[in-house]
Coordinates of C-alpha atoms in Angstrom, one line a residue:
M80 CA 53.1 78.7 132.6
P81 CA 50.3 79.0 130.0
L82 CA 48.2 75.9 129.2
H83 CA 47.3 75.1 125.7
E84 CA 44.4 73.0 124.6
G85 CA 44.3 70.8 121.6
P86 CA 42.0 71.6 118.5
H87 CA 38.3 71.8 119.3
R88 CA 37.4 70.4 115.9
A89 CA 38.4 66.9 114.9
A90 CA 39.5 68.0 111.4
G91 CA 42.2 70.5 112.3
H92 CA 43.7 73.1 109.9
R93 CA 46.3 71.6 107.6
L94 CA 49.6 73.3 106.6
S95 CA 49.9 74.1 103.0
V96 CA 53.0 72.6 101.3
N97 CA 54.6 74.2 98.3
P98 CA 54.8 71.5 95.6
F99 CA 58.5 72.2 95.2
Y100 CA 59.0 70.9 98.8
G101 CA 57.5 67.5 97.9
P102 CA 59.5 64.4 97.3
A103 CA 61.0 63.7 93.9
N104 CA 61.5 60.3 92.4
P105 CA 64.7 58.8 93.9
L106 CA 64.7 55.6 91.7
G107 CA 63.8 57.5 88.6
D108 CA 66.6 60.0 89.3
M109 CA 69.0 57.1 89.4
A110 CA 67.8 55.1 86.4
E111 CA 65.9 57.3 84.0
A112 CA 67.1 59.8 81.5
P113 CA 64.6 62.7 81.2
P114 CA 63.5 63.7 77.7
T115 CA 64.9 66.9 76.3
H116 CA 62.1 68.1 74.1
Q117 CA 59.0 67.4 76.2
L118 CA 58.1 67.7 79.8
P119 CA 59.2 64.6 81.9
D120 CA 56.4 62.8 83.6
Q121 CA 57.9 62.9 87.1
P122 CA 59.8 65.6 89.1
M123 CA 63.4 65.0 90.0
A124 CA 65.6 66.2 92.9
P125 CA 66.7 69.8 92.6
S126 CA 70.4 68.7 92.8
T127 CA 69.9 66.4 89.8
A128 CA 68.2 69.0 87.7
H129 CA 70.9 71.5 88.6
Q130 CA 73.6 69.1 87.6
L131 CA 72.0 68.1 84.3
V132 CA 71.6 71.8 83.2
R133 CA 75.1 72.8 84.5
D134 CA 76.8 69.9 82.7
E135 CA 75.3 70.9 79.4
L136 CA 76.2 74.6 79.8
M137 CA 79.8 73.6 80.3
L138 CA 79.9 73.4 76.5
D139 CA 79.2 77.1 76.1
G140 CA 82.1 79.4 75.3
N141 CA 83.8 81.4 78.1
A142 CA 82.0 84.8 78.2
R143 CA 85.1 86.6 79.4
L144 CA 87.0 85.4 76.2
N145 CA 84.1 86.4 74.0
L146 CA 85.6 89.3 72.1
A147 CA 82.6 89.4 69.7
T148 CA 80.1 90.8 72.3
F149 CA 79.8 94.3 73.5
V150 CA 77.8 93.1 76.5
T151 CA 79.2 93.2 80.0
T152 CA 80.6 89.9 81.2
W153 CA 81.9 90.9 84.6
M154 CA 80.5 92.8 87.6
E155 CA 81.5 93.1 91.2
P156 CA 80.1 90.5 93.6
E157 CA 78.2 93.2 95.5
A158 CA 76.3 94.0 92.3
G159 CA 75.5 90.4 91.8
V160 CA 74.0 90.2 95.4
L161 CA 71.9 93.3 94.7
M162 CA 70.6 91.8 91.5
A163 CA 69.7 88.6 93.2
E164 CA 67.8 90.5 95.8
C165 CA 65.8 92.4 93.2
R166 CA 65.2 89.8 90.5
D167 CA 61.7 89.1 91.8
K168 CA 60.6 92.7 91.6
N169 CA 58.6 93.6 88.5
M170 CA 59.8 97.0 87.1
I171 CA 56.3 97.7 85.8
D172 CA 54.8 97.6 89.3
K173 CA 56.0 101.0 90.2
D174 CA 53.3 101.6 92.8
E175 CA 54.3 98.3 94.6
Y176 CA 58.0 99.0 94.3
P177 CA 58.3 102.7 94.6
R178 CA 62.0 102.7 95.6
T179 CA 63.0 100.7 92.5
A180 CA 61.0 103.2 90.4
E181 CA 62.8 106.1 92.1
L182 CA 66.2 104.5 91.3
E183 CA 65.1 104.4 87.6
R184 CA 64.1 108.1 87.7
R185 CA 67.5 108.9 89.2
C186 CA 69.3 107.0 86.5
V187 CA 67.3 109.0 83.8
A188 CA 68.2 112.3 85.6
M189 CA 71.9 111.3 85.7
L190 CA 72.0 110.4 82.0
A191 CA 70.2 113.6 81.1
D192 CA 72.9 115.6 83.0
L193 CA 75.7 113.4 81.5
W194 CA 74.4 114.0 78.0
N195 CA 74.0 117.8 78.5
A196 CA 70.2 118.1 78.2
P197 CA 69.2 121.8 78.2
D198 CA 67.3 121.2 81.4
P199 CA 67.8 117.8 82.9
A200 CA 64.8 118.3 85.1
T201 CA 62.5 118.4 82.0
A202 CA 64.2 115.7 80.0
V203 CA 62.1 112.5 79.8
G204 CA 63.3 109.0 79.5
C205 CA 62.9 105.4 80.6
S206 CA 64.7 102.1 81.0
T207 CA 64.3 99.4 78.5
T208 CA 65.4 95.8 78.0
G209 CA 68.3 97.1 75.9
S210 CA 69.2 99.4 73.0
S211 CA 67.0 97.5 70.6
E212 CA 63.9 98.4 72.5
A213 CA 65.2 101.9 73.1
C214 CA 65.8 102.4 69.3
M215 CA 62.2 101.2 68.6
L216 CA 60.8 103.7 71.0
A217 CA 62.9 106.5 69.6
G218 CA 61.9 105.6 66.1
M219 CA 58.2 105.5 67.1
A220 CA 58.5 109.0 68.5
L221 CA 60.1 110.3 65.3
K222 CA 57.5 108.8 63.2
R223 CA 54.6 110.1 65.3
R224 CA 56.0 113.6 65.4
W225 CA 56.4 113.5 61.6
A226 CA 52.8 112.2 61.2
K227 CA 51.4 115.0 63.3
R228 CA 53.3 117.6 61.2
N229 CA 52.1 116.0 58.0
A230 CA 48.5 115.1 59.0
D231 CA 47.2 116.4 55.7
R232 CA 49.4 113.9 53.8
Y233 CA 49.7 110.9 56.0
P234 CA 48.9 108.0 55.8
G235 CA 49.1 108.5 52.1
A236 CA 52.7 109.5 52.1
R237 CA 55.3 106.9 53.1
P238 CA 57.7 108.0 55.8
N239 CA 61.4 107.2 55.6
L240 CA 64.4 107.1 57.9
V241 CA 67.9 107.9 56.8
M242 CA 70.9 106.1 58.3
G243 CA 74.2 104.5 57.4
V244 CA 74.3 100.9 56.1
N245 CA 76.4 100.1 59.2
V246 CA 73.4 100.5 61.7
Q247 CA 72.6 97.7 64.1
V248 CA 70.0 95.3 62.8
C249 CA 67.4 96.7 65.2
W250 CA 66.9 99.7 62.9
E251 CA 66.1 97.5 60.0
K252 CA 63.6 95.7 62.2
F253 CA 62.1 99.1 63.2
C254 CA 61.6 100.1 59.5
N255 CA 60.1 96.7 58.7
F256 CA 57.8 96.5 61.7
W257 CA 56.6 100.1 61.5
E258 CA 56.4 100.4 57.7
V259 CA 59.1 103.0 57.3
E260 CA 61.3 103.2 54.2
A261 CA 65.0 102.6 55.2
R262 CA 67.2 104.9 53.2
L263 CA 70.8 103.6 53.7
V264 CA 74.0 105.5 53.0
P265 CA 76.5 102.9 51.7
M266 CA 80.1 102.6 52.7
E267 CA 82.6 104.0 50.2
G268 CA 86.4 103.4 50.1
E269 CA 87.9 103.8 53.6
R270 CA 84.7 105.4 55.0
F271 CA 83.0 102.7 56.9
H272 CA 80.0 104.7 58.3
L273 CA 77.5 107.4 57.4
D274 CA 78.6 110.5 55.4
P275 CA 76.8 113.6 56.6
Q276 CA 76.4 115.2 53.2
A277 CA 75.2 112.0 51.6
A278 CA 72.7 111.5 54.4
A279 CA 71.4 115.1 54.0
E280 CA 70.9 114.5 50.3
L281 CA 68.6 111.5 51.0
C282 CA 66.2 113.6 53.2
D283 CA 62.9 114.9 51.8
E284 CA 59.5 116.0 53.2
N285 CA 58.8 112.3 54.2
T286 CA 62.0 111.9 56.3
I287 CA 61.1 111.3 60.0
G288 CA 64.7 111.6 61.1
V289 CA 68.3 110.7 60.6
V290 CA 70.2 108.2 62.8
G291 CA 73.8 108.9 63.8
I292 CA 75.8 106.0 65.4
L293 CA 78.1 106.9 68.2
G294 CA 80.3 103.8 67.9
S295 CA 79.7 101.6 64.9
T296 CA 79.5 97.9 65.7
F297 CA 81.4 97.1 62.5
D298 CA 84.7 98.9 63.4
G299 CA 84.2 100.9 66.6
S300 CA 84.3 104.3 64.9
Y301 CA 82.2 107.3 65.9
E302 CA 80.0 108.9 63.3
P303 CA 80.3 112.7 63.0
V304 CA 77.1 113.7 64.7
A305 CA 77.9 117.4 64.8
D306 CA 78.7 117.4 61.0
L307 CA 75.5 115.6 60.4
C308 CA 73.5 118.2 62.3
A309 CA 75.3 121.0 60.4
A310 CA 74.4 119.3 57.0
L311 CA 70.8 119.1 58.1
D312 CA 70.9 122.8 59.3
A313 CA 71.9 123.7 55.7
V314 CA 69.0 121.6 54.4
Q315 CA 66.5 123.5 56.6
E316 CA 67.9 126.8 55.5
R317 CA 67.6 125.8 51.8
T318 CA 64.2 123.9 51.9
G319 CA 62.6 124.6 55.3
L320 CA 62.7 120.9 56.2
D321 CA 63.4 120.4 59.9
V322 CA 64.8 116.9 60.2
P323 CA 65.6 115.7 63.7
V324 CA 68.5 113.5 64.7
H325 CA 68.5 110.4 66.9
V326 CA 71.9 109.4 68.3
D327 CA 72.2 105.6 68.7
G328 CA 74.8 105.7 71.5
A329 CA 74.4 102.0 72.4
S330 CA 78.1 101.9 73.3
G331 CA 79.7 105.4 72.7
A332 CA 77.2 107.3 74.8
M333 CA 78.8 105.7 77.9
V334 CA 82.4 106.2 76.6
A335 CA 82.5 109.7 74.9
P336 CA 81.2 111.7 78.0
F337 CA 84.2 110.4 80.0
L338 CA 87.0 110.1 77.5
D339 CA 86.1 112.6 74.7
E340 CA 84.6 115.5 76.6
D341 CA 85.3 118.0 73.9
L342 CA 83.4 115.9 71.3
V343 CA 80.0 117.5 70.7
W344 CA 77.5 114.8 69.8
D345 CA 74.7 115.0 72.4
F346 CA 71.9 117.3 73.5
R347 CA 74.2 120.3 73.1
L348 CA 73.2 120.0 69.4
P349 CA 69.7 121.4 69.2
R350 CA 68.8 119.0 66.3
V351 CA 69.4 116.0 68.5
A352 CA 66.0 115.0 69.7
S353 CA 66.7 111.7 71.4
I354 CA 69.6 109.4 72.5
N355 CA 69.7 105.8 73.5
T356 CA 72.4 103.7 75.2
S357 CA 72.9 100.1 76.5
G358 CA 73.4 100.0 80.2
H359 CA 74.6 96.4 79.6
K360 CA 77.4 97.4 77.3
Y361 CA 79.8 100.2 78.4
G362 CA 77.3 101.1 81.0
L363 CA 78.9 98.2 82.8
V364 CA 75.8 96.2 83.8
Y365 CA 74.9 92.6 83.1
P366 CA 72.2 92.2 80.4
G367 CA 69.6 93.4 79.8
V368 CA 69.0 97.1 80.4
G369 CA 69.0 100.0 78.0
W370 CA 68.0 103.7 78.3
A371 CA 66.1 106.0 76.0
L372 CA 66.0 109.8 76.6
W373 CA 64.3 112.7 74.8
R374 CA 65.6 116.3 75.2
D375 CA 62.2 117.5 76.5
A376 CA 58.6 116.4 76.7
E377 CA 57.8 118.0 73.3
A378 CA 60.2 115.4 71.6
L379 CA 58.1 112.5 73.0
P380 CA 54.4 112.8 71.8
E381 CA 52.1 112.4 74.8
E382 CA 49.8 110.1 72.9
L383 CA 52.5 107.4 72.9
V384 CA 52.6 107.3 76.7
F385 CA 50.1 104.9 78.2
R386 CA 48.6 105.4 81.7
V387 CA 47.5 102.3 83.6
N388 CA 46.1 102.2 87.1
Y389 CA 45.2 98.5 87.7
L390 CA 48.5 97.9 89.5
G391 CA 47.6 100.3 92.3
G392 CA 48.3 103.8 91.1
D393 CA 48.3 106.0 88.0
M394 CA 51.4 105.0 86.1
P395 CA 52.7 106.5 82.8
T396 CA 54.6 103.9 80.7
F397 CA 56.3 104.0 77.4
A398 CA 57.7 100.6 76.5
L399 CA 57.3 97.6 74.2
N400 CA 57.8 95.2 77.0
F401 CA 55.7 95.2 80.1
S402 CA 56.9 92.9 82.9
R403 CA 60.7 92.6 83.4
P404 CA 62.9 92.4 86.5
G405 CA 64.1 95.5 88.4
A406 CA 67.5 93.9 89.0
Q407 CA 69.3 95.5 86.1
V408 CA 68.0 99.0 86.8
V409 CA 69.1 98.6 90.4
A410 CA 72.5 97.4 89.2
Q411 CA 72.8 100.4 86.9
Y412 CA 72.1 102.8 89.8
Y413 CA 74.6 100.9 91.9
T414 CA 77.3 101.3 89.2
F415 CA 76.6 105.0 88.8
L416 CA 76.8 105.4 92.6
R417 CA 79.8 103.2 92.9
L418 CA 82.0 104.7 90.1
G419 CA 80.9 108.3 89.6
R420 CA 82.4 110.3 86.8
D421 CA 86.0 109.7 87.8
G422 CA 85.4 106.0 88.2
Y423 CA 83.8 105.6 84.8
R424 CA 86.6 107.6 83.3
A425 CA 89.2 105.3 84.8
V426 CA 87.4 102.1 83.7
Q427 CA 86.8 103.3 80.1
Q428 CA 90.3 104.6 79.8
A429 CA 91.7 101.3 80.9
A430 CA 89.6 99.6 78.2
R431 CA 90.7 102.0 75.6
D432 CA 94.4 101.5 76.6
V433 CA 94.0 97.8 76.2
A434 CA 92.4 98.2 72.8
T435 CA 95.0 100.6 71.4
G436 CA 97.8 98.5 72.9
L437 CA 96.5 95.3 71.4
A438 CA 95.8 96.9 68.1
G439 CA 99.5 98.0 68.0
R440 CA 100.6 94.4 68.7
V441 CA 98.4 93.0 65.9
E442 CA 99.8 95.6 63.5
A443 CA 103.4 94.8 64.4
L444 CA 102.9 91.2 63.4
G445 CA 103.0 92.4 59.8
D446 CA 100.3 90.1 58.5
F447 CA 97.4 92.4 59.2
R448 CA 96.1 95.9 58.3
L449 CA 94.2 97.9 60.9
L450 CA 91.0 99.7 59.9
T451 CA 90.5 101.3 63.3
R452 CA 92.8 101.4 66.4
G453 CA 90.5 101.4 69.4
D454 CA 90.9 105.1 70.0
E455 CA 87.2 105.9 69.9
L456 CA 85.2 102.9 71.2
P457 CA 87.6 100.4 72.8
V458 CA 87.1 98.3 69.7
F459 CA 89.2 97.8 66.6
A460 CA 88.8 96.0 63.3
F461 CA 91.6 94.5 61.1
T462 CA 92.0 92.5 57.9
T463 CA 94.8 90.6 56.3
A464 CA 97.5 92.5 54.6
P465 CA 97.3 92.7 50.7
D466 CA 100.2 90.3 50.3
V467 CA 98.7 87.6 52.5
T468 CA 97.1 84.9 50.3
A469 CA 97.5 81.7 52.2
Y470 CA 94.7 82.4 54.7
D471 CA 91.9 84.8 55.4
V472 CA 90.2 86.3 58.4
F473 CA 87.8 83.4 58.7
D474 CA 90.7 81.0 59.1
V475 CA 92.1 83.2 61.8
S476 CA 88.8 83.3 63.6
R477 CA 88.4 79.5 63.4
R478 CA 91.9 78.8 64.7
L479 CA 91.6 81.3 67.6
R480 CA 88.5 79.5 68.7
E481 CA 90.7 76.4 69.3
S482 CA 92.3 78.3 72.2
G483 CA 88.9 79.5 73.5
W484 CA 89.0 83.0 71.9
L485 CA 85.7 84.1 70.2
V486 CA 86.8 86.7 67.7
P487 CA 84.2 87.3 64.9
A488 CA 85.1 87.5 61.3
Y489 CA 82.6 89.0 58.9
T490 CA 82.1 90.8 55.6
F491 CA 81.2 94.5 55.4
P492 CA 77.9 95.7 53.8
P493 CA 77.5 97.7 50.5
N494 CA 79.5 99.0 48.9
R495 CA 82.4 97.2 50.6
E496 CA 81.3 93.6 50.4
D497 CA 84.8 92.9 49.2
L498 CA 86.2 93.6 52.6
S499 CA 86.3 90.9 55.4
V500 CA 87.6 91.8 58.8
L501 CA 88.1 90.6 62.3
R502 CA 86.9 92.7 65.2
V503 CA 88.0 92.8 68.8
V504 CA 85.8 94.4 71.6
C505 CA 87.7 95.3 74.7
R506 CA 85.4 95.5 77.7
N507 CA 85.9 95.9 81.4
G508 CA 87.3 92.6 82.6
F509 CA 89.4 92.0 79.4
S510 CA 92.6 93.0 81.0
A511 CA 96.0 93.9 79.6
D512 CA 97.2 90.4 80.7
L513 CA 94.4 88.7 78.7
A514 CA 95.2 90.9 75.7
E515 CA 98.8 89.8 75.9
L516 CA 97.7 86.1 75.9
L517 CA 95.5 86.8 72.9
A518 CA 98.4 88.4 71.0
Q519 CA 100.7 85.5 71.9
D520 CA 98.1 82.9 70.7
L521 CA 97.7 84.9 67.4
E522 CA 101.4 85.1 66.9
R523 CA 101.7 81.3 67.6
L524 CA 99.1 80.5 64.9
L525 CA 100.8 82.5 62.1
P526 CA 103.4 79.9 61.0
D527 CA 100.7 77.3 60.5
L528 CA 98.4 79.7 58.7
R529 CA 101.2 80.9 56.4
R530 CA 101.9 77.3 55.3
Q531 CA 98.4 76.8 54.1
P532 CA 98.0 76.4 50.3
R533 CA 95.0 78.7 50.3
P534 CA 92.2 80.0 52.6
L535 CA 90.4 76.9 53.9
T536 CA 87.0 78.4 54.9
E537 CA 84.4 77.4 52.2
D538 CA 81.2 78.7 53.8
K539 CA 81.9 82.3 54.9
G540 CA 78.3 82.7 56.2
A541 CA 78.8 79.7 58.6
A542 CA 82.3 80.8 59.6
T543 CA 81.1 83.3 62.2
S544 CA 78.1 83.9 64.4
F545 CA 78.4 87.7 63.8
H546 CA 75.5 88.8 61.6
H547 CA 75.0 92.5 62.3

């Protein structure tokens, strides 16, 4: 049996204790209420802090009943476990976490193949925190390509970007932040998104590109990307202007490839230079992860790609954010691996079936008029019928909230500010059973709403949290 001697030095080595392991303040935990807008003086037991935070969060809405958001609210437990195991990995440290970086590369390759890049091996792309960052990156690439082609006139000339007035607010931010003129095609009549010919007519020598939306957030409809490219082809034939197209496929780029395979909207169109999507929307991953892809290296100017080596290796990076967890990228790869094409097709078809079925139930009530039916994105918008005067969509939204349903009501942008609608987003996890419960609750509210003397909502801006 080995013999062990005690320390030879009187002052032996001490063990380091993580401050989190230290004692809290038992009496303070029992008697003191911590401040809410400044740091408390003393620590508290982890169970106490957990309960205080959890109690307050009970007042949030139920994410599964939030029909305003496009963002994924349900994933399999196995995905949650993977995300928990990877939340401490920093995506930017690609040399330290090479397998996480490899999973990101595989996701880019899969998307390039899914979106019919001419050569998926040469397509370039990256993960982002969501479609907002992806759109900023795509816009930056468009502007830089335009500036290089017009080096003799820029910075004197002011660049512009053409898009429908229905674009997500991130595009307005891009134009504001990067000093690009936003040229917006308004809505007209029953057309609630961009008109290809109207967009083409707004293009000139200072146009850096045109944005097509595959799945408008306002009503779930696809914009006609192929018709847009054809209109721009005609502009080039007539004027020589070569205007690229970016497809904002935040939602539709993860729906159309599976359910609308004959729809040509992606890299099959030579004029499409870049595409983005939100992995955390119909990509079926918890927030936040997005993806930006360019058809080839030429579409992404090399000078926009930074190379850093202080993290342990030469690393090209193109992003607005730097540090972020690798968990969402890993979850995206898991979902791609887990579902495959057939699995995604089944999930998205189920969501579309729920949307079209629920839209039919709403229409059958007789009090509402459908703008869309959920047969493109699994999303539909509806307004009150012309003969309904006792209540409006804001009253409906408010009353549905009493049952836990979060259904946004909002006014359309120019030139349809006269139109206010409700919109329902059907995501994976919003089942046919839940849709039936929503239809029943809506039907149950109608007698009370019909008895109102007039619409009761005074402040339309405060009636809903939907502002894009």
